[in-house]
CSV table of N, CA and C in Angstrom, one decimal:
chain,number,residue,atom,x,y,z
P,1200,MET,N,75.6,74.8,108.1
P,1200,MET,CA,77.3,74.8,108.8
P,1200,MET,C,77.9,75.9,107.6
P,1201,SER,N,78.4,76.7,108.0
P,1201,SER,CA,79.0,77.5,107.6
P,1201,SER,C,80.8,76.7,107.2
P,1202,ALA,N,81.4,77.3,106.1
P,1202,ALA,CA,82.9,77.3,105.5
P,1202,ALA,C,83.6,78.3,106.4
P,1203,ASP,N,84.5,77.7,107.0
P,1203,ASP,CA,85.6,78.6,107.5
P,1203,ASP,C,86.7,79.1,106.4
P,1204,THR,N,86.4,80.4,106.0
P,1204,THR,CA,87.2,81.2,104.9
P,1204,THR,C,88.6,82.0,105.6
P,1205,SER,N,88.8,81.8,106.7
P,1205,SER,CA,90.0,82.6,107.2
P,1205,SER,C,91.1,81.9,106.5
P,1206,THR,N,91.6,80.6,106.0
P,1206,THR,CA,92.6,80.3,105.5
P,1206,THR,C,92.6,81.0,103.9
P,1207,ALA,N,91.5,81.2,103.6
P,1207,ALA,CA,91.6,81.2,102.0
P,1207,ALA,C,91.5,82.8,101.7
P,1208,HIS,N,92.1,83.8,103.1
P,1208,HIS,CA,91.9,85.1,102.5
P,1208,HIS,C,93.2,85.6,101.9
P,1209,GLN,N,93.4,86.6,101.1
P,1209,GLN,CA,94.4,86.8,100.1
P,1209,GLN,C,94.2,88.5,100.1
P,1210,PRO,N,94.8,89.4,100.3
P,1210,PRO,CA,94.9,91.0,101.0
P,1210,PRO,C,95.1,91.1,99.2
P,1211,LEU,N,94.1,92.5,99.2
P,1211,LEU,CA,94.2,93.2,97.9
P,1211,LEU,C,95.7,93.4,97.3
P,1212,TYR,N,96.4,94.1,98.5
P,1212,TYR,CA,97.5,94.7,98.2
P,1212,TYR,C,98.6,93.6,99.2
P,1213,ALA,N,99.8,93.3,98.3
P,1213,ALA,CA,100.8,92.3,99.3
P,1213,ALA,C,102.1,93.2,98.4
P,1214,PRO,N,102.8,93.7,99.4
P,1214,PRO,CA,103.9,94.5,98.8
P,1214,PRO,C,105.1,93.4,98.2
P,1215,GLU,N,105.2,92.1,98.8
P,1215,GLU,CA,106.1,91.3,98.6
P,1215,GLU,C,105.8,90.8,97.1
P,1216,ARG,N,104.5,90.9,96.9
P,1216,ARG,CA,104.3,90.0,95.6
P,1216,ARG,C,103.9,91.3,94.4
P,1217,ASP,N,103.6,92.1,94.7
P,1217,ASP,CA,103.4,93.4,94.0
P,1217,ASP,C,104.2,93.9,93.1
P,1218,SER,N,104.3,94.4,92.3
P,1218,SER,CA,105.4,94.9,91.2
P,1218,SER,C,105.8,96.3,91.8
P,1219,THR,N,107.2,96.5,91.6
P,1219,THR,CA,107.4,97.4,92.2
P,1219,THR,C,107.8,98.7,91.5
P,1220,TYR,N,107.4,98.5,89.7
P,1220,TYR,CA,107.4,99.4,88.6
P,1220,TYR,C,106.3,100.4,88.9
P,1221,VAL,N,107.0,101.6,88.8
P,1221,VAL,CA,106.0,103.1,88.9
P,1221,VAL,C,106.0,103.6,87.7
P,1222,PRO,N,105.1,103.4,86.7
P,1222,PRO,CA,104.8,104.3,85.4
P,1222,PRO,C,104.8,105.7,85.6
P,1223,THR,N,105.0,106.7,84.8
P,1223,THR,CA,105.3,108.1,85.1
P,1223,THR,C,103.5,108.5,85.6
P,1224,LEU,N,103.4,109.5,86.2
P,1224,LEU,CA,102.6,110.2,86.8
P,1224,LEU,C,101.1,110.7,85.3
P,1225,GLY,N,102.0,111.1,84.3
P,1225,GLY,CA,101.2,111.3,83.1
P,1225,GLY,C,100.5,110.0,82.5
P,1226,ILE,N,101.2,108.9,82.6
P,1226,ILE,CA,100.9,108.0,81.9
P,1226,ILE,C,99.4,107.2,82.8
P,1227,LEU,N,99.7,107.5,84.1
P,1227,LEU,CA,98.9,107.0,85.3
P,1227,LEU,C,97.8,107.9,85.2
P,1228,LEU,N,97.9,109.0,85.1
P,1228,LEU,CA,96.9,110.0,84.8
P,1228,LEU,C,95.8,109.5,83.5
P,1229,ASP,N,96.7,109.5,82.4
P,1229,ASP,CA,95.7,108.8,81.4
P,1229,ASP,C,94.8,107.9,81.6
P,1230,CYS,N,95.6,106.6,82.2
P,1230,CYS,CA,95.1,105.4,82.6
P,1230,CYS,C,93.8,105.6,83.5
P,1231,ALA,N,94.0,106.6,84.5
P,1231,ALA,CA,92.8,106.7,85.4
P,1231,ALA,C,91.8,107.5,84.6
P,1232,ARG,N,92.0,108.1,83.9
P,1232,ARG,CA,90.7,108.8,83.1
P,1232,ARG,C,89.8,108.0,82.3
P,1233,ASP,N,91.0,107.1,81.5
P,1233,ASP,CA,90.1,106.1,80.8
P,1233,ASP,C,89.5,104.9,81.7
P,1234,GLU,N,89.7,104.9,82.7
P,1234,GLU,CA,89.4,103.6,83.5
P,1234,GLU,C,87.9,104.4,84.2
P,1235,LEU,N,88.1,105.7,84.6
P,1235,LEU,CA,86.8,106.4,84.9
P,1235,LEU,C,85.7,105.9,83.8
P,1236,ALA,N,86.2,106.4,82.8
P,1236,ALA,CA,85.1,106.7,81.5
P,1236,ALA,C,84.6,105.0,81.6
P,1237,GLN,N,85.4,104.1,81.7
P,1237,GLN,CA,85.2,102.4,81.2
P,1237,GLN,C,84.2,102.3,82.5
P,1238,TYR,N,84.0,102.6,83.7
P,1238,TYR,CA,82.9,102.6,84.7
P,1238,TYR,C,81.9,103.4,84.9
P,1239,ALA,N,82.2,104.3,84.5
P,1239,ALA,CA,81.1,105.5,84.4
P,1239,ALA,C,79.7,105.2,84.1
P,1240,ASN,N,79.4,104.1,83.4
P,1240,ASN,CA,77.9,103.6,83.2
P,1240,ASN,C,77.9,102.1,84.2
P,1241,ALA,N,78.6,101.8,84.9
P,1241,ALA,CA,78.3,100.7,85.4
P,1241,ALA,C,76.8,100.9,86.4
P,1242,ASN,N,76.3,99.5,86.9
P,1242,ASN,CA,75.0,99.6,87.0
P,1242,ASN,C,75.4,99.6,88.8
P,1243,ILE,N,75.0,100.7,89.6
P,1243,ILE,CA,75.1,100.7,91.0
P,1243,ILE,C,74.3,99.5,92.0
P,1244,TYR,N,73.2,98.8,91.3
P,1244,TYR,CA,72.8,97.8,91.5
P,1244,TYR,C,73.2,96.3,91.3
P,1245,ASN,N,74.5,96.4,90.7
P,1245,ASN,CA,75.2,94.9,90.2
P,1245,ASN,C,76.0,94.8,91.2
P,1246,ALA,N,76.4,94.2,92.2
P,1246,ALA,CA,77.3,94.1,92.8
P,1246,ALA,C,78.6,93.5,92.1
P,1247,ARG,N,78.3,92.7,91.4
P,1247,ARG,CA,79.6,92.5,90.7
P,1247,ARG,C,80.4,93.3,89.7
P,1248,GLU,N,79.6,94.4,89.4
P,1248,GLU,CA,80.2,95.6,88.5
P,1248,GLU,C,80.8,96.4,89.5
P,1249,MET,N,80.1,96.6,90.6
P,1249,MET,CA,80.7,97.6,91.4
P,1249,MET,C,81.8,97.0,92.4
P,1250,LEU,N,82.0,95.8,92.4
P,1250,LEU,CA,83.2,95.1,92.9
P,1250,LEU,C,84.3,95.4,92.2
P,1251,SER,N,84.0,95.3,90.9
P,1251,SER,CA,84.8,95.1,89.9
P,1251,SER,C,85.7,96.8,89.9
P,1252,ALA,N,84.7,97.7,89.7
P,1252,ALA,CA,85.2,99.1,90.0
P,1252,ALA,C,85.8,99.7,91.0
P,1253,ALA,N,85.4,99.0,92.1
P,1253,ALA,CA,85.9,99.1,93.1
P,1253,ALA,C,87.5,98.7,93.0
P,1254,VAL,N,87.8,97.7,93.2
P,1254,VAL,CA,88.6,97.0,92.8
P,1254,VAL,C,90.0,97.7,92.1
P,1255,SER,N,89.4,97.7,90.8
P,1255,SER,CA,89.8,98.7,90.1
P,1255,SER,C,90.7,99.8,90.0
P,1256,HIS,N,89.2,100.8,90.6
P,1256,HIS,CA,90.1,102.0,91.3
P,1256,HIS,C,91.0,101.9,92.2
P,1257,HIS,N,90.9,101.1,93.0
P,1257,HIS,CA,91.5,101.1,94.0
P,1257,HIS,C,93.1,100.7,93.7
P,1258,LEU,N,93.2,99.9,92.8
P,1258,LEU,CA,94.4,99.7,92.2
P,1258,LEU,C,95.2,100.8,91.9
P,1259,ARG,N,94.3,101.5,90.8
P,1259,ARG,CA,94.6,102.5,90.4
P,1259,ARG,C,95.1,103.9,91.1
P,1260,LEU,N,94.6,103.9,92.1
P,1260,LEU,CA,94.5,105.0,93.2
P,1260,LEU,C,96.1,104.6,94.0
P,1261,ARG,N,96.3,103.2,94.1
P,1261,ARG,CA,97.6,102.8,94.8
P,1261,ARG,C,98.9,103.4,93.7
P,1262,GLN,N,98.5,103.3,92.4
P,1262,GLN,CA,99.6,103.4,91.7
P,1262,GLN,C,99.8,105.0,91.3
P,1263,LEU,N,98.7,105.6,91.8
P,1263,LEU,CA,98.8,107.3,91.5
P,1263,LEU,C,99.6,107.6,92.5
P,1264,VAL,N,99.5,107.1,93.9
P,1264,VAL,CA,99.9,107.7,95.1
P,1264,VAL,C,101.6,107.4,94.8
P,1265,ALA,N,102.0,106.1,94.5
P,1265,ALA,CA,103.3,105.4,94.3
P,1265,ALA,C,103.9,106.7,93.3
P,1266,ALA,N,103.3,106.8,91.7
P,1266,ALA,CA,103.8,108.0,91.3
P,1266,ALA,C,104.0,109.2,91.9
P,1267,LEU,N,103.2,109.5,92.9
P,1267,LEU,CA,103.3,110.8,93.3
P,1267,LEU,C,104.1,111.0,94.1
P,1268,ASP,N,104.6,109.9,94.9
P,1268,ASP,CA,105.9,109.9,96.2
P,1268,ASP,C,107.1,109.9,95.1
P,1269,ALA,N,107.2,108.9,94.1
P,1269,ALA,CA,108.3,108.8,93.1
P,1269,ALA,C,108.6,110.2,92.7
P,1270,GLU,N,107.5,111.2,92.1
P,1270,GLU,CA,108.0,112.1,92.0
P,1270,GLU,C,108.3,113.4,92.8
P,1271,ALA,N,107.8,113.1,94.2
P,1271,ALA,CA,108.5,114.3,95.3
P,1271,ALA,C,109.8,113.6,95.6
P,1272,SER,N,110.2,112.4,95.5
P,1272,SER,CA,111.6,112.0,95.9
P,1272,SER,C,112.3,112.7,94.8
P,1273,ARG,N,112.2,113.1,93.8
P,1273,ARG,CA,112.8,113.5,92.6
P,1273,ARG,C,113.1,114.7,93.0
P,1274,GLY,N,112.0,115.5,92.9
P,1274,GLY,CA,112.3,117.0,93.3
P,1274,GLY,C,113.0,117.7,94.2
């Protein structure tokens, strides 16, 4: 028997719940570099490590895109 997980779904990104604060592009680039170094030695055969890296990179990428959009609207 399988469990119904459809009601347990929670999206990775939800604009109504996630912060609208966008750090500067310079700050985010430094954070992205640190994050890349943090996960550089992650074991590709370890599902938990890969999931952690993927989620972290996804969130950082969203922040980078938001910072680029904010910078473009100022220019």
